[in-house]
Amino acid sequence: MEIAGFLASILIGISLGLIGGGGSILTVPVLVYLFQVDAVLATTYSLFVVGATSLVGSTSYFKNNLIDLKTVITFGLPSIVGVYLSRHFILPQIPNTLFQIGDFHVSKSMFLMLVFAVLMLVASFKMIKKDKHEILPTNQKYNYPLVIFEGLMVGVITGFVGAGGGFLIIPALVGLLKTPMKKAIGTSLLIIAINSAFGFLASYEHFDEINWTFLMIISGLAILGIIIGARLSKNIDGKKLKPAFGWFVLIMGIFVIIKEMFL
């Protein structure tokens, strides 16, 4: 199972490099099911892995001037607030056992994995759905309230389940702010890196439990994957692979639901 986990860690990075998102949604399930990491601790691990990988992935976009720093600040600051709210107020308030009916009980770990499964289903539908033509920037007024609200919501999700949220950020940047797709991907990666780094640092209560050697190995493999993905993206159209990866995420989401509810 560990070998499969290491290979999956590379796949997470490759997907980020090829299609700009989607891979991070697999990080927690990989940690929980292939490495037997506790679900709550896995969200902390995921924040580190996703943050480090996204930061490396954003460097090439930064060099090519494909990151909108204004959006990073406007979207990123409320996202950090959302991450803080999740890690310090929402997540700690969830009891170890939410409810029990006979022999069936819903634990905190089970609840987190079910929430994750729902996010996987949402992400898969967004990836499977055919992309519209790239939206060109217009002279429309920059909608600060909308950007701030979107950033806050993405931050809450990132902090709660440890997912980068690229599948939510990119559609927001393209659809709401009319950001060109390539710049949206680069901007998204930097926002994810900032959110994840802050979320990880805010999880100091788990630091005594962290296996740093293991975490560095997984992060290194994911970073290797994003470098491979970036190279492959020069010859492979990521848009063509996106629906196929979406179906894979859909199957994994269904598996998580079945695993947690019935197995």
mmCIF file of N, CA and C in Angstrom, residues 12-117:
data_model
loop_
_atom_site.group_PDB
_atom_site.id
_atom_site.type_symbol
_atom_site.label_atom_id
_atom_site.label_comp_id
_atom_site.label_asym_id
_atom_site.label_seq_id
_atom_site.Cartn_x
_atom_site.Cartn_y
_atom_site.Cartn_z
ATOM 1 N N ILE A 12 -0.385 13.314 -7.799
ATOM 2 C CA ILE A 12 -0.958 14.568 -7.292
ATOM 3 C C ILE A 12 -0.218 15.763 -7.903
ATOM 4 N N GLY A 13 1.111 15.692 -7.891
ATOM 5 C CA GLY A 13 1.906 16.768 -8.458
ATOM 6 C C GLY A 13 1.750 16.876 -9.965
ATOM 7 N N ILE A 14 1.711 15.745 -10.650
ATOM 8 C CA ILE A 14 1.567 15.755 -12.107
ATOM 9 C C ILE A 14 0.260 16.428 -12.518
ATOM 10 N N SER A 15 -0.814 16.121 -11.808
ATOM 11 C CA SER A 15 -2.108 16.722 -12.145
ATOM 12 C C SER A 15 -2.081 18.234 -11.956
ATOM 13 N N LEU A 16 -1.382 18.699 -10.903
ATOM 14 C CA LEU A 16 -1.260 20.147 -10.682
ATOM 15 C C LEU A 16 -0.456 20.793 -11.806
ATOM 16 N N GLY A 17 0.598 20.102 -12.246
ATOM 17 C CA GLY A 17 1.423 20.641 -13.310
ATOM 18 C C GLY A 17 0.738 20.650 -14.658
ATOM 19 N N LEU A 18 -0.111 19.643 -14.907
ATOM 20 C CA LEU A 18 -0.770 19.524 -16.213
ATOM 21 C C LEU A 18 -2.038 20.355 -16.329
ATOM 22 N N ILE A 19 -2.884 20.303 -15.293
ATOM 23 C CA ILE A 19 -4.196 20.945 -15.425
ATOM 24 C C ILE A 19 -4.423 22.051 -14.395
ATOM 25 N N GLY A 20 -3.417 22.310 -13.552
ATOM 26 C CA GLY A 20 -3.501 23.439 -12.631
ATOM 27 C C GLY A 20 -4.363 23.218 -11.407
ATOM 28 N N GLY A 21 -4.837 22.021 -11.178
ATOM 29 C CA GLY A 21 -5.662 21.763 -9.997
ATOM 30 C C GLY A 21 -6.177 20.342 -10.012
ATOM 31 N N GLY A 22 -6.968 20.017 -8.999
ATOM 32 C CA GLY A 22 -7.566 18.681 -8.946
ATOM 33 C C GLY A 22 -6.767 17.693 -8.132
ATOM 34 N N GLY A 23 -5.437 17.735 -8.248
ATOM 35 C CA GLY A 23 -4.610 16.755 -7.561
ATOM 36 C C GLY A 23 -4.667 16.855 -6.061
ATOM 37 N N SER A 24 -4.736 18.081 -5.548
ATOM 38 C CA SER A 24 -4.705 18.261 -4.099
ATOM 39 C C SER A 24 -5.921 17.649 -3.412
ATOM 40 N N ILE A 25 -7.011 17.478 -4.159
ATOM 41 C CA ILE A 25 -8.214 16.879 -3.581
ATOM 42 C C ILE A 25 -7.984 15.412 -3.231
ATOM 43 N N LEU A 26 -6.920 14.811 -3.793
ATOM 44 C CA LEU A 26 -6.616 13.404 -3.529
ATOM 45 C C LEU A 26 -5.660 13.216 -2.357
ATOM 46 N N THR A 27 -5.042 14.312 -1.893
ATOM 47 C CA THR A 27 -3.988 14.185 -0.895
ATOM 48 C C THR A 27 -4.469 13.534 0.396
ATOM 49 N N VAL A 28 -5.563 14.015 0.950
ATOM 50 C CA VAL A 28 -6.065 13.451 2.212
ATOM 51 C C VAL A 28 -6.482 11.983 2.055
ATOM 52 N N PRO A 29 -7.270 11.605 1.018
ATOM 53 C CA PRO A 29 -7.584 10.181 0.850
ATOM 54 C C PRO A 29 -6.347 9.300 0.707
ATOM 55 N N VAL A 30 -5.318 9.787 0.008
ATOM 56 C CA VAL A 30 -4.074 9.020 -0.126
ATOM 57 C C VAL A 30 -3.428 8.817 1.242
ATOM 58 N N LEU A 31 -3.366 9.864 2.038
ATOM 59 C CA LEU A 31 -2.755 9.777 3.368
ATOM 60 C C LEU A 31 -3.553 8.862 4.299
ATOM 61 N N VAL A 32 -4.874 8.956 4.226
ATOM 62 C CA VAL A 32 -5.733 8.188 5.131
ATOM 63 C C VAL A 32 -5.785 6.711 4.751
ATOM 64 N N TYR A 33 -6.016 6.420 3.470
ATOM 65 C CA TYR A 33 -6.256 5.037 3.057
ATOM 66 C C TYR A 33 -5.001 4.267 2.670
ATOM 67 N N LEU A 34 -3.990 4.956 2.150
ATOM 68 C CA LEU A 34 -2.779 4.252 1.724
ATOM 69 C C LEU A 34 -1.670 4.308 2.769
ATOM 70 N N PHE A 35 -1.676 5.339 3.630
ATOM 71 C CA PHE A 35 -0.649 5.449 4.664
ATOM 72 C C PHE A 35 -1.207 5.341 6.080
ATOM 73 N N GLN A 36 -2.520 5.155 6.195
ATOM 74 C CA GLN A 36 -3.172 4.953 7.491
ATOM 75 C C GLN A 36 -2.959 6.117 8.463
ATOM 76 N N VAL A 37 -2.948 7.346 7.935
ATOM 77 C CA VAL A 37 -2.826 8.538 8.773
ATOM 78 C C VAL A 37 -4.219 8.940 9.263
ATOM 79 N N ASP A 38 -4.335 9.341 10.526
ATOM 80 C CA ASP A 38 -5.614 9.815 11.061
ATOM 81 C C ASP A 38 -6.143 10.968 10.215
ATOM 82 N N ALA A 39 -7.453 10.994 10.000
ATOM 83 C CA ALA A 39 -8.051 11.967 9.080
ATOM 84 C C ALA A 39 -7.768 13.410 9.483
ATOM 85 N N VAL A 40 -7.863 13.721 10.782
ATOM 86 C CA VAL A 40 -7.624 15.096 11.236
ATOM 87 C C VAL A 40 -6.165 15.485 11.015
ATOM 88 N N LEU A 41 -5.237 14.591 11.376
ATOM 89 C CA LEU A 41 -3.816 14.858 11.157
ATOM 90 C C LEU A 41 -3.513 14.926 9.657
ATOM 91 N N ALA A 42 -4.230 14.125 8.874
ATOM 92 C CA ALA A 42 -4.016 14.118 7.418
ATOM 93 C C ALA A 42 -4.322 15.474 6.799
ATOM 94 N N THR A 43 -5.286 16.212 7.357
ATOM 95 C CA THR A 43 -5.585 17.547 6.823
ATOM 96 C C THR A 43 -4.405 18.493 7.051
ATOM 97 N N THR A 44 -3.701 18.304 8.182
ATOM 98 C CA THR A 44 -2.512 19.119 8.462
ATOM 99 C C THR A 44 -1.376 18.742 7.518
ATOM 100 N N TYR A 45 -1.153 17.438 7.340
ATOM 101 C CA TYR A 45 -0.137 16.971 6.393
ATOM 102 C C TYR A 45 -0.432 17.505 4.995
ATOM 103 N N SER A 46 -1.692 17.427 4.610
ATOM 104 C CA SER A 46 -2.100 17.842 3.272
ATOM 105 C C SER A 46 -1.787 19.315 3.034
ATOM 106 N N LEU A 47 -2.017 20.147 4.031
ATOM 107 C CA LEU A 47 -1.733 21.573 3.888
ATOM 108 C C LEU A 47 -0.261 21.814 3.567
ATOM 109 N N PHE A 48 0.629 21.049 4.212
ATOM 110 C CA PHE A 48 2.061 21.201 3.955
ATOM 111 C C PHE A 48 2.402 20.724 2.547
ATOM 112 N N VAL A 49 1.927 19.534 2.174
ATOM 113 C CA VAL A 49 2.233 18.953 0.864
ATOM 114 C C VAL A 49 1.702 19.837 -0.264
ATOM 115 N N VAL A 50 0.441 20.218 -0.148
ATOM 116 C CA VAL A 50 -0.195 21.041 -1.176
ATOM 117 C C VAL A 50 0.468 22.416 -1.260
ATOM 118 N N GLY A 51 0.788 22.991 -0.103
ATOM 119 C CA GLY A 51 1.422 24.311 -0.086
ATOM 120 C C GLY A 51 2.791 24.306 -0.741
ATOM 121 N N ALA A 52 3.620 23.330 -0.373
ATOM 122 C CA ALA A 52 4.969 23.244 -0.938
ATOM 123 C C ALA A 52 4.922 22.991 -2.441
ATOM 124 N N THR A 53 4.041 22.084 -2.855
ATOM 125 C CA THR A 53 3.932 21.739 -4.273
ATOM 126 C C THR A 53 3.433 22.922 -5.092
ATOM 127 N N SER A 54 2.419 23.609 -4.586
ATOM 128 C CA SER A 54 1.853 24.760 -5.297
ATOM 129 C C SER A 54 2.858 25.899 -5.403
ATOM 130 N N LEU A 55 3.663 26.094 -4.339
ATOM 131 C CA LEU A 55 4.666 27.160 -4.366
ATOM 132 C C LEU A 55 5.689 26.903 -5.462
ATOM 133 N N VAL A 56 6.157 25.658 -5.549
ATOM 134 C CA VAL A 56 7.115 25.302 -6.611
ATOM 135 C C VAL A 56 6.464 25.466 -7.981
ATOM 136 N N GLY A 57 5.206 25.030 -8.092
ATOM 137 C CA GLY A 57 4.498 25.133 -9.368
ATOM 138 C C GLY A 57 4.263 26.566 -9.811
ATOM 139 N N SER A 58 4.162 27.484 -8.859
ATOM 140 C CA SER A 58 3.865 28.878 -9.210
ATOM 141 C C SER A 58 5.084 29.638 -9.713
ATOM 142 N N THR A 59 6.281 29.109 -9.465
ATOM 143 C CA THR A 59 7.492 29.851 -9.823
ATOM 144 C C THR A 59 7.603 30.113 -11.322
ATOM 145 N N SER A 60 7.292 29.097 -12.138
ATOM 146 C CA SER A 60 7.398 29.288 -13.588
ATOM 147 C C SER A 60 6.369 30.301 -14.084
ATOM 148 N N TYR A 61 5.187 30.320 -13.456
ATOM 149 C CA TYR A 61 4.163 31.298 -13.831
ATOM 150 C C TYR A 61 4.611 32.706 -13.444
ATOM 151 N N PHE A 62 5.290 32.816 -12.294
ATOM 152 C CA PHE A 62 5.771 34.121 -11.847
ATOM 153 C C PHE A 62 6.827 34.663 -12.813
ATOM 154 N N LYS A 63 7.727 33.773 -13.247
ATOM 155 C CA LYS A 63 8.774 34.175 -14.177
ATOM 156 C C LYS A 63 8.191 34.667 -15.500
ATOM 157 N N ASN A 64 7.055 34.086 -15.907
ATOM 158 C CA ASN A 64 6.423 34.447 -17.180
ATOM 159 C C ASN A 64 5.343 35.514 -17.016
ATOM 160 N N ASN A 65 5.336 36.153 -15.833
ATOM 161 C CA ASN A 65 4.377 37.233 -15.556
ATOM 162 C C ASN A 65 2.924 36.760 -15.709
ATOM 163 N N LEU A 66 2.659 35.550 -15.224
ATOM 164 C CA LEU A 66 1.318 34.980 -15.322
ATOM 165 C C LEU A 66 0.666 34.849 -13.950
ATOM 166 N N ILE A 67 1.018 35.769 -13.048
ATOM 167 C CA ILE A 67 0.385 35.819 -11.733
ATOM 168 C C ILE A 67 -0.112 37.236 -11.497
ATOM 169 N N ASP A 68 -1.385 37.351 -11.152
ATOM 170 C CA ASP A 68 -1.989 38.652 -10.868
ATOM 171 C C ASP A 68 -1.840 38.931 -9.371
ATOM 172 N N LEU A 69 -0.831 39.729 -9.019
ATOM 173 C CA LEU A 69 -0.539 39.982 -7.603
ATOM 174 C C LEU A 69 -1.666 40.743 -6.908
ATOM 175 N N LYS A 70 -2.377 41.583 -7.650
ATOM 176 C CA LYS A 70 -3.501 42.311 -7.059
ATOM 177 C C LYS A 70 -4.568 41.332 -6.589
ATOM 178 N N THR A 71 -4.852 40.327 -7.419
ATOM 179 C CA THR A 71 -5.842 39.315 -7.053
ATOM 180 C C THR A 71 -5.323 38.433 -5.926
ATOM 181 N N VAL A 72 -4.024 38.126 -5.943
ATOM 182 C CA VAL A 72 -3.430 37.318 -4.868
ATOM 183 C C VAL A 72 -3.665 37.988 -3.519
ATOM 184 N N ILE A 73 -3.458 39.307 -3.469
ATOM 185 C CA ILE A 73 -3.643 40.042 -2.208
ATOM 186 C C ILE A 73 -5.121 40.150 -1.843
ATOM 187 N N THR A 74 -5.947 40.561 -2.829
ATOM 188 C CA THR A 74 -7.376 40.778 -2.563
ATOM 189 C C THR A 74 -8.085 39.478 -2.231
ATOM 190 N N PHE A 75 -7.734 38.406 -2.922
ATOM 191 C CA PHE A 75 -8.348 37.093 -2.697
ATOM 192 C C PHE A 75 -7.669 36.388 -1.526
ATOM 193 N N GLY A 76 -6.329 36.560 -1.425
ATOM 194 C CA GLY A 76 -5.555 35.803 -0.447
ATOM 195 C C GLY A 76 -5.768 36.223 0.995
ATOM 196 N N LEU A 77 -5.881 37.518 1.260
ATOM 197 C CA LEU A 77 -6.043 37.978 2.643
ATOM 198 C C LEU A 77 -7.322 37.447 3.299
ATOM 199 N N PRO A 78 -8.491 37.567 2.638
ATOM 200 C CA PRO A 78 -9.684 36.971 3.254
ATOM 201 C C PRO A 78 -9.606 35.450 3.320
ATOM 202 N N SER A 79 -8.847 34.835 2.390
ATOM 203 C CA SER A 79 -8.666 33.383 2.445
ATOM 204 C C SER A 79 -7.929 32.982 3.707
ATOM 205 N N ILE A 80 -6.911 33.763 4.062
ATOM 206 C CA ILE A 80 -6.153 33.493 5.290
ATOM 207 C C ILE A 80 -7.067 33.594 6.518
ATOM 208 N N VAL A 81 -7.957 34.589 6.503
ATOM 209 C CA VAL A 81 -8.935 34.722 7.593
ATOM 210 C C VAL A 81 -9.813 33.473 7.661
ATOM 211 N N GLY A 82 -10.251 32.995 6.491
ATOM 212 C CA GLY A 82 -11.082 31.788 6.434
ATOM 213 C C GLY A 82 -10.351 30.568 6.960
ATOM 214 N N VAL A 83 -9.072 30.433 6.596
ATOM 215 C CA VAL A 83 -8.257 29.317 7.087
ATOM 216 C C VAL A 83 -8.152 29.377 8.610
ATOM 217 N N TYR A 84 -7.898 30.561 9.135
ATOM 218 C CA TYR A 84 -7.770 30.736 10.589
ATOM 219 C C TYR A 84 -9.071 30.350 11.301
ATOM 220 N N LEU A 85 -10.202 30.799 10.759
ATOM 221 C CA LEU A 85 -11.493 30.476 11.366
ATOM 222 C C LEU A 85 -11.723 28.968 11.394
ATOM 223 N N SER A 86 -11.355 28.288 10.291
ATOM 224 C CA SER A 86 -11.558 26.838 10.215
ATOM 225 C C SER A 86 -10.696 26.093 11.218
ATOM 226 N N ARG A 87 -9.381 26.421 11.215
ATOM 227 C CA ARG A 87 -8.443 25.656 12.026
ATOM 228 C C ARG A 87 -8.597 25.937 13.528
ATOM 229 N N HIS A 88 -9.040 27.150 13.900
ATOM 230 C CA HIS A 88 -9.091 27.518 15.320
ATOM 231 C C HIS A 88 -10.490 27.481 15.934
ATOM 232 N N PHE A 89 -11.519 27.586 15.126
ATOM 233 C CA PHE A 89 -12.869 27.664 15.686
ATOM 234 C C PHE A 89 -13.797 26.553 15.188
ATOM 235 N N ILE A 90 -13.797 26.284 13.882
ATOM 236 C CA ILE A 90 -14.748 25.301 13.341
ATOM 237 C C ILE A 90 -14.290 23.878 13.612
ATOM 238 N N LEU A 91 -13.075 23.528 13.174
ATOM 239 C CA LEU A 91 -12.577 22.153 13.319
ATOM 240 C C LEU A 91 -12.499 21.702 14.778
ATOM 241 N N PRO A 92 -11.975 22.512 15.709
ATOM 242 C CA PRO A 92 -11.902 22.056 17.105
ATOM 243 C C PRO A 92 -13.261 21.858 17.759
ATOM 244 N N GLN A 93 -14.310 22.510 17.232
ATOM 245 C CA GLN A 93 -15.633 22.402 17.838
ATOM 246 C C GLN A 93 -16.375 21.125 17.449
ATOM 247 N N ILE A 94 -15.861 20.400 16.458
ATOM 248 C CA ILE A 94 -16.520 19.166 16.036
ATOM 249 C C ILE A 94 -16.196 18.068 17.051
ATOM 250 N N PRO A 95 -17.197 17.463 17.676
ATOM 251 C CA PRO A 95 -16.936 16.423 18.682
ATOM 252 C C PRO A 95 -16.384 15.154 18.037
ATOM 253 N N ASN A 96 -15.715 14.332 18.822
ATOM 254 C CA ASN A 96 -15.143 13.088 18.299
ATOM 255 C C ASN A 96 -16.223 12.155 17.774
ATOM 256 N N THR A 97 -17.412 12.196 18.387
ATOM 257 C CA THR A 97 -18.560 11.439 17.878
ATOM 258 C C THR A 97 -19.721 12.400 17.673
ATOM 259 N N LEU A 98 -20.143 12.570 16.415
ATOM 260 C CA LEU A 98 -21.212 13.516 16.115
ATOM 261 C C LEU A 98 -22.556 12.979 16.574
ATOM 262 N N PHE A 99 -22.870 11.730 16.189
ATOM 263 C CA PHE A 99 -24.106 11.098 16.655
ATOM 264 C C PHE A 99 -23.992 9.587 16.468
ATOM 265 N N GLN A 100 -24.872 8.853 17.132
ATOM 266 C CA GLN A 100 -24.852 7.396 17.062
ATOM 267 C C GLN A 100 -26.277 6.874 17.006
ATOM 268 N N ILE A 101 -26.513 5.951 16.063
ATOM 269 C CA ILE A 101 -27.808 5.286 15.932
ATOM 270 C C ILE A 101 -27.559 3.785 15.993
ATOM 271 N N GLY A 102 -27.853 3.186 17.121
ATOM 272 C CA GLY A 102 -27.564 1.768 17.295
ATOM 273 C C GLY A 102 -26.069 1.531 17.248
ATOM 274 N N ASP A 103 -25.664 0.612 16.372
ATOM 275 C CA ASP A 103 -24.241 0.313 16.221
ATOM 276 C C ASP A 103 -23.551 1.258 15.242
ATOM 277 N N PHE A 104 -24.335 2.088 14.561
ATOM 278 C CA PHE A 104 -23.770 3.001 13.567
ATOM 279 C C PHE A 104 -23.497 4.360 14.211
ATOM 280 N N HIS A 105 -22.236 4.804 14.136
ATOM 281 C CA HIS A 105 -21.925 6.116 14.688
ATOM 282 C C HIS A 105 -21.042 6.892 13.700
ATOM 283 N N VAL A 106 -21.238 8.182 13.698
ATOM 284 C CA VAL A 106 -20.465 9.060 12.815
ATOM 285 C C VAL A 106 -19.411 9.769 13.648
ATOM 286 N N SER A 107 -18.155 9.413 13.421
ATOM 287 C CA SER A 107 -17.047 10.025 14.146
ATOM 288 C C SER A 107 -16.580 11.291 13.436
ATOM 289 N N LYS A 108 -15.696 12.025 14.096
ATOM 290 C CA LYS A 108 -15.138 13.237 13.503
ATOM 291 C C LYS A 108 -14.355 12.909 12.236
ATOM 292 N N SER A 109 -13.562 11.834 12.286
ATOM 293 C CA SER A 109 -12.775 11.432 11.122
ATOM 294 C C SER A 109 -13.670 11.035 9.958
ATOM 295 N N MET A 110 -14.728 10.286 10.272
ATOM 296 C CA MET A 110 -15.673 9.857 9.235
ATOM 297 C C MET A 110 -16.364 11.062 8.609
ATOM 298 N N PHE A 111 -16.758 12.015 9.430
ATOM 299 C CA PHE A 111 -17.425 13.218 8.938
ATOM 300 C C PHE A 111 -16.509 14.000 7.997
ATOM 301 N N LEU A 112 -15.224 14.143 8.380
ATOM 302 C CA LEU A 112 -14.275 14.853 7.534
ATOM 303 C C LEU A 112 -14.107 14.164 6.183
ATOM 304 N N MET A 113 -14.047 12.844 6.196
ATOM 305 C CA MET A 113 -13.870 12.106 4.940
ATOM 306 C C MET A 113 -15.111 12.200 4.064
ATOM 307 N N LEU A 114 -16.299 12.239 4.669
ATOM 308 C CA LEU A 114 -17.529 12.379 3.888
ATOM 309 C C LEU A 114 -17.625 13.776 3.272
ATOM 310 N N VAL A 115 -17.217 14.794 4.039
ATOM 311 C CA VAL A 115 -17.167 16.149 3.487
ATOM 312 C C VAL A 115 -16.176 16.186 2.326
ATOM 313 N N PHE A 116 -15.061 15.503 2.513
ATOM 314 C CA PHE A 116 -14.058 15.448 1.461
ATOM 315 C C PHE A 116 -14.611 14.765 0.224
ATOM 316 N N ALA A 117 -15.373 13.696 0.429
ATOM 317 C CA ALA A 117 -15.955 12.973 -0.698
ATOM 318 C C ALA A 117 -16.897 13.873 -1.496
#
